[in-house]
Coordinates of C-alpha atoms and ligand atoms in Angstrom, one line a residue:
X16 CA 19.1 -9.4 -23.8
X17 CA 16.4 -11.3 -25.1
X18 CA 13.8 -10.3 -27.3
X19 CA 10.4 -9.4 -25.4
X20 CA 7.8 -10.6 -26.9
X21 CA 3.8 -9.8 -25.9
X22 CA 1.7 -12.3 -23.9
X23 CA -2.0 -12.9 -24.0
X24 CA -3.8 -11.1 -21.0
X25 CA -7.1 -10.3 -20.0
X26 CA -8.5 -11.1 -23.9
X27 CA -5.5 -8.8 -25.2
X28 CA -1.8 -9.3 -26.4
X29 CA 0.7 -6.8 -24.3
X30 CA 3.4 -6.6 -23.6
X31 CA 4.4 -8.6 -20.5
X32 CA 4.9 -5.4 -18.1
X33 CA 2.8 -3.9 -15.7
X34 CA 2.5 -0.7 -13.6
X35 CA 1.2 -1.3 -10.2
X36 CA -1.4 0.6 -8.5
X37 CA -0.6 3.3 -5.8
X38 CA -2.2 4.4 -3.6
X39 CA -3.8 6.9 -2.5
X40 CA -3.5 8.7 -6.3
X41 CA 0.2 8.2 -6.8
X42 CA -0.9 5.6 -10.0
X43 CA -3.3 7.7 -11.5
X44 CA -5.5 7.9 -14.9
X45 CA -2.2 9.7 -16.4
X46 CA 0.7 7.3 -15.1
X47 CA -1.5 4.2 -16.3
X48 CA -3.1 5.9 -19.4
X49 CA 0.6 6.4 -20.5
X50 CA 1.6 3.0 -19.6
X51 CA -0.9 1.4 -21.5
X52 CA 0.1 3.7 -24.6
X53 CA 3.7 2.0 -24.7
X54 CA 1.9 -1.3 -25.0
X55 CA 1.5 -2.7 -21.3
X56 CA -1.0 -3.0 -18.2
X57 CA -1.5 0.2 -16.9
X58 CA -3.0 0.6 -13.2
X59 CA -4.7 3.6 -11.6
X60 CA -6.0 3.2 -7.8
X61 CA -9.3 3.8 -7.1
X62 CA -8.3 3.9 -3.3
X63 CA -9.7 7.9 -2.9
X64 CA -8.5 9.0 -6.3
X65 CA -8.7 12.6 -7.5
X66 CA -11.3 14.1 -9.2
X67 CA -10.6 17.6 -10.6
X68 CA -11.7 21.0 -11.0
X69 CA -11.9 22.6 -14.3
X70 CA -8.7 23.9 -14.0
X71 CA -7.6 20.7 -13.6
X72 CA -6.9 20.8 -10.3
X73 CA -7.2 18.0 -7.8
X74 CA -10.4 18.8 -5.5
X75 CA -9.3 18.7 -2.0
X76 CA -11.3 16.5 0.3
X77 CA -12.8 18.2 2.7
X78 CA -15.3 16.4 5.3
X79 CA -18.3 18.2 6.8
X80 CA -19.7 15.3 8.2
X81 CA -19.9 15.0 11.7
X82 CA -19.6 11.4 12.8
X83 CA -17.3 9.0 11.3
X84 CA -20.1 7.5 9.5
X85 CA -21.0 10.7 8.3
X86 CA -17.6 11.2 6.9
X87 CA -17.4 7.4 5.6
X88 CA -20.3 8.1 3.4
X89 CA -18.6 11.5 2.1
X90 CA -15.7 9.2 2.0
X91 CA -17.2 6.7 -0.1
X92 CA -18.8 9.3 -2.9
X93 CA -15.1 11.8 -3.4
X94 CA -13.9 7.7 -4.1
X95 CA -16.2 6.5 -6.7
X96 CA -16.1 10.1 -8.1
X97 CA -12.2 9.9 -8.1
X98 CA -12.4 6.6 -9.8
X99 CA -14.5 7.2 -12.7
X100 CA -12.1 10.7 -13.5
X101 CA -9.0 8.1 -13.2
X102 CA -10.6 5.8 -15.2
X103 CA -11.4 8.0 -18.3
X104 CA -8.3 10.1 -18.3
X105 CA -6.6 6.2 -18.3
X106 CA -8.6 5.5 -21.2
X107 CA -8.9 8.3 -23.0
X108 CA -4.8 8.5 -23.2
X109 CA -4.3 4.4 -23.8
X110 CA -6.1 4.7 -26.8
X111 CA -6.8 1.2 -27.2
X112 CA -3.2 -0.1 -26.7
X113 CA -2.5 -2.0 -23.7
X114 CA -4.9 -2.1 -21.0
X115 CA -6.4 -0.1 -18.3
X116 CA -6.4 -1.5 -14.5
X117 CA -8.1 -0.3 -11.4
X118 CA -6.8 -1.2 -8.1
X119 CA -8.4 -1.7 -5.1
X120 CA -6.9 -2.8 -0.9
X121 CA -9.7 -4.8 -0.1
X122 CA -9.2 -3.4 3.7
X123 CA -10.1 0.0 2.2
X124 CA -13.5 1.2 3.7
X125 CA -16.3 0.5 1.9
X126 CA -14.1 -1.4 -1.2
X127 CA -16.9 -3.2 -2.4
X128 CA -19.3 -0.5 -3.0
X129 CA -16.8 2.1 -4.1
X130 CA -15.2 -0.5 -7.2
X131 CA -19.2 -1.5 -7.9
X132 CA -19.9 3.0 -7.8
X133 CA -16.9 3.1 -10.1
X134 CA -17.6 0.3 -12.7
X135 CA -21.4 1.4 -13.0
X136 CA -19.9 5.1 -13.7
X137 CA -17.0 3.9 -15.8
X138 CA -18.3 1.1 -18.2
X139 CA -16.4 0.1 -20.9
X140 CA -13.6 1.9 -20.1
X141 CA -11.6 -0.9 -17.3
X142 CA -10.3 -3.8 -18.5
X143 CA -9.1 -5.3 -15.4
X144 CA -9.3 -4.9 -11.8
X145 CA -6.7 -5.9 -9.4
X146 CA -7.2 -6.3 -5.3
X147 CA -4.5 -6.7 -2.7
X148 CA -4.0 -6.8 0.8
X149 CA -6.5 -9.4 3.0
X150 CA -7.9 -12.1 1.6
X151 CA -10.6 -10.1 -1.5
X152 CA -12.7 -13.5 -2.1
X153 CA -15.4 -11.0 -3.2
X154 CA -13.4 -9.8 -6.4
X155 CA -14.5 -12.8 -8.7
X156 CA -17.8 -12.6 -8.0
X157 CA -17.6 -8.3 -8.9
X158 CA -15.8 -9.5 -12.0
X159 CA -18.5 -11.3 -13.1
X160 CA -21.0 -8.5 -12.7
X161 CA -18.8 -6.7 -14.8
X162 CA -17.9 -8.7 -17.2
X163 CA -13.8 -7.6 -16.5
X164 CA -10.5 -9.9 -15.8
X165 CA -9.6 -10.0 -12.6
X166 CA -5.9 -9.8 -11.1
X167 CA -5.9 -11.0 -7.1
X168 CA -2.4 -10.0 -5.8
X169 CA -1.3 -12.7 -3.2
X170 CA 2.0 -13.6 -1.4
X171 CA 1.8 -17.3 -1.6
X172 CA 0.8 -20.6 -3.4
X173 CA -1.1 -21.2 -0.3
X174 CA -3.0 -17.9 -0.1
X175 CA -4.5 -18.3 -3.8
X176 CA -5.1 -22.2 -3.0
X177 CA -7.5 -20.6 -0.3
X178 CA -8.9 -18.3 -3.2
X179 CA -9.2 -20.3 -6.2
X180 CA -11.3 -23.1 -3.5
X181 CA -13.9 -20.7 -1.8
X182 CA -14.6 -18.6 -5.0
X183 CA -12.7 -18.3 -8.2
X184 CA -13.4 -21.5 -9.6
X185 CA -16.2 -20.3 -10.0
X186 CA -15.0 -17.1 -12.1
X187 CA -12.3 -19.1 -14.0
X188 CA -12.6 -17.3 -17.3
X189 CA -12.3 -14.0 -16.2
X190 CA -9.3 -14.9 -14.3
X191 CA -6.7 -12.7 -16.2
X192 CA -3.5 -13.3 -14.1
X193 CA -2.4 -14.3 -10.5
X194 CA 0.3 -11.7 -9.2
X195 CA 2.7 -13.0 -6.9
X196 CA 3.8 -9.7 -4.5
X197 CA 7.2 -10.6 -3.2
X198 CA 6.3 -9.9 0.6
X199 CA 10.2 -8.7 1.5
X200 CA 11.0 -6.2 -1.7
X201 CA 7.6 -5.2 -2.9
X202 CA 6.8 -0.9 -2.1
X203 CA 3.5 -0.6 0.0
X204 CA 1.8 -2.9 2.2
X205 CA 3.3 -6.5 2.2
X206 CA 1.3 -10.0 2.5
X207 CA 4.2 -11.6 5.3
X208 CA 1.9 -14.6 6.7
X209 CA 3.0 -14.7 10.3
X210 CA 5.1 -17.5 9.6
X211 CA 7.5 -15.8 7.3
X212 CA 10.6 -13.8 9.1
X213 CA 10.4 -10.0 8.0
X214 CA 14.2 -10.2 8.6
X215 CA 14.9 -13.5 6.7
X216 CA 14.0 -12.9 2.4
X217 CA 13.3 -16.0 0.5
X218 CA 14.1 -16.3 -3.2
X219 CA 10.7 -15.5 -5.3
X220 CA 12.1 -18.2 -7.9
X221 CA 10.8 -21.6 -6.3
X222 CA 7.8 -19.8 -4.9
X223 CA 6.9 -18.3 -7.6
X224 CA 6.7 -22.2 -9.3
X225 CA 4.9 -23.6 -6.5
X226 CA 2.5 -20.9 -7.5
X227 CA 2.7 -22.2 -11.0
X228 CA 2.3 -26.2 -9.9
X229 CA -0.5 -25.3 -8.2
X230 CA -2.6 -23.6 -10.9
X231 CA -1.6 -26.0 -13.2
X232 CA -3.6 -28.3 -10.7
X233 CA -6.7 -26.0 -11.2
X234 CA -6.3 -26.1 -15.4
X235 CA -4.5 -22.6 -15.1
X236 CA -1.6 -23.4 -17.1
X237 CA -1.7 -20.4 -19.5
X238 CA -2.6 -18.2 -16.9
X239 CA 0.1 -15.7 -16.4
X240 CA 1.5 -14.8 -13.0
X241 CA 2.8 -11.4 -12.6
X242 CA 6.2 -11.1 -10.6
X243 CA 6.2 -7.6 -8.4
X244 CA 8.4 -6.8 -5.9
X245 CA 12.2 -5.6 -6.8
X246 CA 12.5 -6.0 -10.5
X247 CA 14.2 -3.5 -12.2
X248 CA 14.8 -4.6 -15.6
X249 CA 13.8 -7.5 -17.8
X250 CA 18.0 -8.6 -18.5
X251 CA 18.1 -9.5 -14.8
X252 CA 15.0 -12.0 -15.7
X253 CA 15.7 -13.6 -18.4
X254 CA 16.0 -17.1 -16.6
X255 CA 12.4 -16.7 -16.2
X256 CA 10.9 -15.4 -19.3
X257 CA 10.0 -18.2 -21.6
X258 CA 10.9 -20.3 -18.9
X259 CA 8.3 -23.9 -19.7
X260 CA 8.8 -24.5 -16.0
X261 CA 7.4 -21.4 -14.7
X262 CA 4.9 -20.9 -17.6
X263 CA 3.6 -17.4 -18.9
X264 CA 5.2 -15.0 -17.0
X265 CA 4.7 -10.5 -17.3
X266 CA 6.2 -8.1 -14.5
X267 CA 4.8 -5.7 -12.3
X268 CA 6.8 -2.4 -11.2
X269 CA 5.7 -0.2 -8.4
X270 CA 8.8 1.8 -7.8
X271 CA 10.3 2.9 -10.9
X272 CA 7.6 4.6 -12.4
X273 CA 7.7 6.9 -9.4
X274 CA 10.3 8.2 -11.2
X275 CA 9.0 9.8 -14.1
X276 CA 7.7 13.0 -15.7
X277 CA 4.2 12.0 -15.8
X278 CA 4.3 10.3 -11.7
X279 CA 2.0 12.9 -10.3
X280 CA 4.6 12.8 -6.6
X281 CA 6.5 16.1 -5.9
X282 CA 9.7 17.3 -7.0
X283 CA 11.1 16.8 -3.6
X284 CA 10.0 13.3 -3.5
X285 CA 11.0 12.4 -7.0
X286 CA 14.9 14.2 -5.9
X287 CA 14.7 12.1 -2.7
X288 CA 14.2 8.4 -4.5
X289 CA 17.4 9.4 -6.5
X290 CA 19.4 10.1 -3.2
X291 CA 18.5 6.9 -1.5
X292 CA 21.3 4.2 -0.1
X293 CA 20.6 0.7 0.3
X294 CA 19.1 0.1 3.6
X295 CA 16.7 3.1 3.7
X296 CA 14.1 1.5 3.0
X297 CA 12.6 0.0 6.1
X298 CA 9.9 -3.4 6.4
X299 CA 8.1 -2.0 9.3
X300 CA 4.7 -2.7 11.6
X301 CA 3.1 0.6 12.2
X302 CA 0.0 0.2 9.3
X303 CA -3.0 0.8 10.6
X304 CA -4.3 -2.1 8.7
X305 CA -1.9 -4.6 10.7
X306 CA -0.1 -5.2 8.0
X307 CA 4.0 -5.0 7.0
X308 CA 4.9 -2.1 4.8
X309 CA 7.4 -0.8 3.1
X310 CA 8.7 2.8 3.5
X311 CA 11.2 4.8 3.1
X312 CA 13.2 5.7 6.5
X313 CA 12.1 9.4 7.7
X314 CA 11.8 11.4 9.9
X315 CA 7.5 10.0 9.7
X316 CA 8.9 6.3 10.6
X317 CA 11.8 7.7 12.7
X318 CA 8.9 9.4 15.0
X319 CA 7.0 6.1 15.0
X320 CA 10.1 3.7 16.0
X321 CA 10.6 6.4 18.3
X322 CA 7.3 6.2 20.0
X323 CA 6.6 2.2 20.0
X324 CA 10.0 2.1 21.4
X325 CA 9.2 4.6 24.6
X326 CA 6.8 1.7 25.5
X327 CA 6.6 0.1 29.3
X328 CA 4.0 -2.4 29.7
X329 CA 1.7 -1.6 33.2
X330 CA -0.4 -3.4 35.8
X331 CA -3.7 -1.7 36.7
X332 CA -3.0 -3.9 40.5
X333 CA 0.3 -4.0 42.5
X334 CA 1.7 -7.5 40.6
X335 CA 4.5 -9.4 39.9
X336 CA 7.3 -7.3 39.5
X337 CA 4.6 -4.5 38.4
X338 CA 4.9 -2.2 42.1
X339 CA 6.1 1.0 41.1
X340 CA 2.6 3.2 41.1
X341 CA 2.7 6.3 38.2
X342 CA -0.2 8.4 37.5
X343 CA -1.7 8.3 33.6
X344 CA -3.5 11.1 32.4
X345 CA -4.6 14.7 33.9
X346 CA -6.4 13.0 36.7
X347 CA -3.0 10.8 37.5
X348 CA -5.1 7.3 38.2
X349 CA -2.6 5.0 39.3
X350 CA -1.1 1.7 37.3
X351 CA 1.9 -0.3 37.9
X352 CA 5.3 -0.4 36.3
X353 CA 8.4 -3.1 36.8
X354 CA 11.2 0.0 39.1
X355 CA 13.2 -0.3 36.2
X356 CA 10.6 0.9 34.1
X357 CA 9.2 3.9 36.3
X358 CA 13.4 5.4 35.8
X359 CA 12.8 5.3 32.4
X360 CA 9.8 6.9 32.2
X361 CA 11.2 9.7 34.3
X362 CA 13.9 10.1 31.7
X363 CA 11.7 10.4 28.8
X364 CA 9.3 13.0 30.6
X365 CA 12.9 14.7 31.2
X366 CA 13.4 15.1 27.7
X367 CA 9.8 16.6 27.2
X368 CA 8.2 13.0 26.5
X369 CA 5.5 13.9 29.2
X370 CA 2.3 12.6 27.7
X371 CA 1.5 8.9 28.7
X372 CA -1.1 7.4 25.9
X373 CA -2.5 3.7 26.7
X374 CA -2.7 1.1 23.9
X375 CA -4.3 -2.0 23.4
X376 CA -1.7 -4.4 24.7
X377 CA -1.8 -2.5 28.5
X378 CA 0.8 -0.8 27.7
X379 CA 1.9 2.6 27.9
X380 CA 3.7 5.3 25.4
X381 CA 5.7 8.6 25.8
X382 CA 5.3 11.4 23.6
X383 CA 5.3 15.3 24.1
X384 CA 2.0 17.5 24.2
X385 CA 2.2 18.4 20.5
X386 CA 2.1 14.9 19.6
X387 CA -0.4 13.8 21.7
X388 CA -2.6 16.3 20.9
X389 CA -2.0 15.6 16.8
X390 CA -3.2 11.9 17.8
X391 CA -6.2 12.5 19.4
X392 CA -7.3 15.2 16.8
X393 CA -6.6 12.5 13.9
X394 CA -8.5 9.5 15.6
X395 CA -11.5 12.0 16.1
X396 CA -10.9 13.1 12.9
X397 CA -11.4 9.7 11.4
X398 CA -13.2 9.0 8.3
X399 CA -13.4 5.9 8.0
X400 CA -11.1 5.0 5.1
X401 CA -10.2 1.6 6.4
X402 CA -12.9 -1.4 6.9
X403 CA -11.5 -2.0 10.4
X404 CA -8.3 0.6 11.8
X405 CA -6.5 -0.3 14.2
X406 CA -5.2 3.3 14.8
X407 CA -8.8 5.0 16.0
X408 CA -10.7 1.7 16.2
X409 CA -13.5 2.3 13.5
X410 CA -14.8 -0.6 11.7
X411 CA -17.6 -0.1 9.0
X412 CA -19.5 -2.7 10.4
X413 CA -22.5 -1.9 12.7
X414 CA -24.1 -1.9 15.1
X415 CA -21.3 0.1 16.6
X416 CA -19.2 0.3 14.1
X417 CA -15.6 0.3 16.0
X418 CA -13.5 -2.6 16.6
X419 CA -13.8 -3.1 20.2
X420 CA -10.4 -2.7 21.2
X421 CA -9.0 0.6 22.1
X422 CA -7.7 2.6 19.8
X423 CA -3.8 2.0 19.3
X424 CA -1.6 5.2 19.3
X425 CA 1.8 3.2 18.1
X426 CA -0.1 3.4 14.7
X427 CA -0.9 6.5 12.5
X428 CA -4.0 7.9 10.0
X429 CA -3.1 6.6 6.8
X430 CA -5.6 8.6 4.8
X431 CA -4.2 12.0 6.3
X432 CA -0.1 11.0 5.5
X433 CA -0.6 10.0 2.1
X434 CA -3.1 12.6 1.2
X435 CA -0.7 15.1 2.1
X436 CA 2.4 13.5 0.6
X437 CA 0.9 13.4 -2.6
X438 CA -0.8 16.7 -2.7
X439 CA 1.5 18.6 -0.7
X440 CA 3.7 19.8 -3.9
X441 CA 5.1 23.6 -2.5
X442 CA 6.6 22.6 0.7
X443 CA 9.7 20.3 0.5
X444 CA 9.1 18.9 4.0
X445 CA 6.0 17.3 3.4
X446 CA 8.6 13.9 2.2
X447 CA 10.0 13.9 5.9
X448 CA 6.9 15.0 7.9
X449 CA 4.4 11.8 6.1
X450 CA 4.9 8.0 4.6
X451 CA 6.7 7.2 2.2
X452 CA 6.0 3.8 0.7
X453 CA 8.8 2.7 -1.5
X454 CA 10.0 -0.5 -2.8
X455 CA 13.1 -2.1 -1.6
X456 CA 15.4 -1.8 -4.5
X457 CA 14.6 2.3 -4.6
X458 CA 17.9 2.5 -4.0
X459 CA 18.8 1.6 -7.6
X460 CA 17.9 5.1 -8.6
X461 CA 21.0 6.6 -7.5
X462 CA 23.1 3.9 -9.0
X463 CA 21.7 3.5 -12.6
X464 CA 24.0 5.4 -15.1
X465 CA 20.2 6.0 -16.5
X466 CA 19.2 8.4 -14.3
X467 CA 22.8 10.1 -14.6
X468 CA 22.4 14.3 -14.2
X469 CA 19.2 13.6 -12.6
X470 CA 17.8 12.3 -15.9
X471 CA 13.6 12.0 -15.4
X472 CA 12.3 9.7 -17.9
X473 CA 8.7 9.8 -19.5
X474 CA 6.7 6.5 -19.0
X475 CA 7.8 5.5 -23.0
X476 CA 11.1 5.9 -22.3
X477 CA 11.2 3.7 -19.0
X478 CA 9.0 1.6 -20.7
X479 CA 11.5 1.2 -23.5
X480 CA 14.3 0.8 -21.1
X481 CA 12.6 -1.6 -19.1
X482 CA 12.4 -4.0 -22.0
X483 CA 15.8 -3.3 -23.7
X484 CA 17.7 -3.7 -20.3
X485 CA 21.1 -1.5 -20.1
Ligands
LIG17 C1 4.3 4.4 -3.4 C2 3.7 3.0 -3.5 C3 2.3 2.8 -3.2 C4 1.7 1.5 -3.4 N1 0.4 1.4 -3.2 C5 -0.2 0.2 -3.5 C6 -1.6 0.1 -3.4 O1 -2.3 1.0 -3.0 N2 -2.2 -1.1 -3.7 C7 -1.4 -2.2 -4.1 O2 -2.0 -3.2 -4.4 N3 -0.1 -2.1 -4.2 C8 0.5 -0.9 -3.9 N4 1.9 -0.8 -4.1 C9 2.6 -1.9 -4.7 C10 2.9 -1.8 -6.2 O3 1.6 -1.9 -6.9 C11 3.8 -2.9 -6.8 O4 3.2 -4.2 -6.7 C12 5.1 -3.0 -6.0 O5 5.6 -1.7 -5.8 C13 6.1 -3.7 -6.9 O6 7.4 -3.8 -6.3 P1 8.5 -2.7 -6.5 O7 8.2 -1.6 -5.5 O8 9.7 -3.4 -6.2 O9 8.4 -2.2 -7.9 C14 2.5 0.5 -3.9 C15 3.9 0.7 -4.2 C16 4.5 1.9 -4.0 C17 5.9 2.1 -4.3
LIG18 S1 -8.1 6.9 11.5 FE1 -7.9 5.0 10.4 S2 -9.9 4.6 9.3 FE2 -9.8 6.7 10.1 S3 -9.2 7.9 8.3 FE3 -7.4 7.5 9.5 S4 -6.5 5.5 8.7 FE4 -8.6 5.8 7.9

């Protein structure tokens, strides 16, 4: 194994090995704070972080509010207040080695004044602030007023051509590193463009120099990238560190520091990742954002397949080969379904499906009563955590403040399931009953002669292991 040596970033030598943020409070001010004490980049999420009590307990977030704009606002302060607690916990335990991260989804309601609430309360104490998901040409431009690096997180050559053109030219000094997310490996929400095949994987290598070409282009030769998405160890990289071709390179990991004694997930979920077979972890649609994700295969996604796949499509008219009338809803107002169709649906209200919900695309979906009425209570429940949700519709822009389009119940609340799988410690079930975003290569865990008798690292020690390979 080579020898690892540290590369300038963001005004700083580290070493060449980040931790990604997680949200919501799964990278927190203790995962990254201990990161950044063995030397590397350490990322917290400031996507609803915890704030605490003063028994150190998280504060749960309750909402009094009662519209969604009400609860978007409430939304909004528990974030920056989470944020600045993350960030001075991260700090406090880095010491002054490594550096301290915040991440942000720029789809995330109100991302733009919660990161400007959390710098204002947290000054001095990020170094760096990274932004996924969409297209965040706003993130230079809150750089600069902070004086911070800045880390975009793209998926392509092409979307950081888009980026560096519209905006970060402008910011090119505070541009501390370009990470490329490997859309087919990489845990959480993945940047497939809709060209790219979920089912077809390309190899990050030659995309990863086009990425390179094309910042040399812009001057950005000494720029690092940061690789994420299915690296395990540095030994199964070595082709690409010091590589001149590919320029300075560091590496971002999402899924192995799940795995530690400082990851604030439960007991249940840390046991689960070291169970896990290759295969189980699933690129599927059912974000609210609109984006592909990556989760673990539950009983959570299990429900979801389940549900898009008890789908008919329907004709509010006699059409085409739409003649079969079926009565939606309590008041059983007719639509049309292909013959075919109208046996299937009998079969599924056979089984207890009996609930007909309508979705955006004029189509129709089976589930039972309890699961109807769980998806009505979490759309009216909304607060508002997304900037547009495809799920209950909201959008934080007014006048109206909702997307237009009906509200979509193939999707799911993303706030509530990963609020209660990361808070949810005492009851084992909370890992098959929510999400479960994992990276493709979780299956490792059960195979590494590292985590043998159920070893549990501390973040040095994967740190340490990380660098020096087997
Ligand atoms: C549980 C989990 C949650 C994640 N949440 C976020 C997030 O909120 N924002 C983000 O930019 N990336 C998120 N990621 C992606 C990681 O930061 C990282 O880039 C990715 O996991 C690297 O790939 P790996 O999973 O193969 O290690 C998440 C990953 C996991 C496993
Ligand atoms: S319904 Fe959508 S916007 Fe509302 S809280 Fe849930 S995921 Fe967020």
């Amino acid at each position: 194994m080579k020898s690892i040596n540290a590369i300038r970033m963001g005004g700083a030598d580290v070493l060449p090995i980040v931790e990604g943020g997680k949200g919501v409070a799964v990278s927190n001010g203790l995962s990254s704070g201990h990161w950044a004490a063995s030397g590397g980049a350490g990322t917290f999420s400031a996507v609803n972080a915890d704030s605490f009590d003063e028994t150190g307990k998280p504060i749960p977030q309750v909402y009094d509010g009662r519209t969604r704009r009400e609860r978007h606002e409430e939304l909004i302060a528990y974030a920056i207040r989470g944020g600045i607690t993350q960030a001075r916990q991260a700090y406090e335990l880095a010491a002054g080695r490594g550096r301290i991260h915040a991440n942000i989804l720029w789809e995330m309601g109100g991302a733009e004044r919660v990161i400007t609430g959390v710098m204002e309360g947290a000054k001095g104490l990020i170094q760096g602030l990274t932004c996924g998901a969409g297209m965040p040409y706003r993130l230079s431009d809150i750089a600069q007023k902070f004086n911070v690096y800045y880390y975009p997180i793209v998926s392509s050559a092409r979307a950081f051509n888009a980026l560096w053109k519209r905006a970060y030219h402008k910011a090119a000094n505070l541009l501390g590193g370009v990470v490329y997310e490997d859309p087919w490996l990489a845990g959480g929400h993945n940047g497939l463009s809709n060209g790219e095949d979920p089912h077809k994987p390309e190899d990050p290598f030659p995309r990863v120099l086009a990425l390179r070409k094309l910042m040399r282009t812009f001057g950005l030769d000494q720029t690092p990238i940061i690789m994420a998405g299915g690296v395990w160890w540095l030994e199964e990289w070595e082709d690409w560190i010091d590589n001149p071709d590919l320029g300075p390179i560091a590496f971002q990991f999402g899924t192995r520091p799940l795995l530690t004694q400082e990851s604030p997930i439960s007991r249940a979920w840390k046991q689960r990742l070291l169970s896990l077979k290759e295969g189980d972890v699933f690129l599927n649609h059912f974000s609210p954002t609109g984006f592909y994700s990556s989760a673990v295969n539950n009983g959570f996604i299990e429900e979801l397949r389940a549900r898009n796949e008890r789908q008919v499509a329907y004709a509010l008219e006699p059409v085409g080969e739409h003649t079969a009338e079926y009565g939606v809803g309590p008041r059983k107002r007719p639509v049309y379904l292909a013959p075919g169709d109208l046996t299937r649906v009998h079969g599924w209200e056979d089984a207890g499906y009996t609930e007909a919900l309508r979705t955006p695309d004029t189509t129709l979906i089976f589930v039972d009563r309890e699961k109807a009425t769980e998806i009505t209570r979490d759309q009216v429940e909304c607060m508002g955590c997304l900037s547009h949700c495809r799920f209950s519709n909201w959008s934080q822009e007014p006048p109206d403040y909702s997307t237009g389009k009906k509200a979509d119940p193939r999707s799911f609340c993303i706030q509530k399931t990963l609020q209660d799988i990361v808070h949810e410690h005492a009851d084992p079930e909370s890992i098959e009953r929510n999400l479960m975003f994992s990276g493709h290569n979780a299956y490792r865990f059960a195979s590494d002669p590292f985590y043998g008798n159920g070893f549990i690292p501390t973040v040095k020690q994967l740190v340490e292991r990380i660098l020096t390979g087997r």
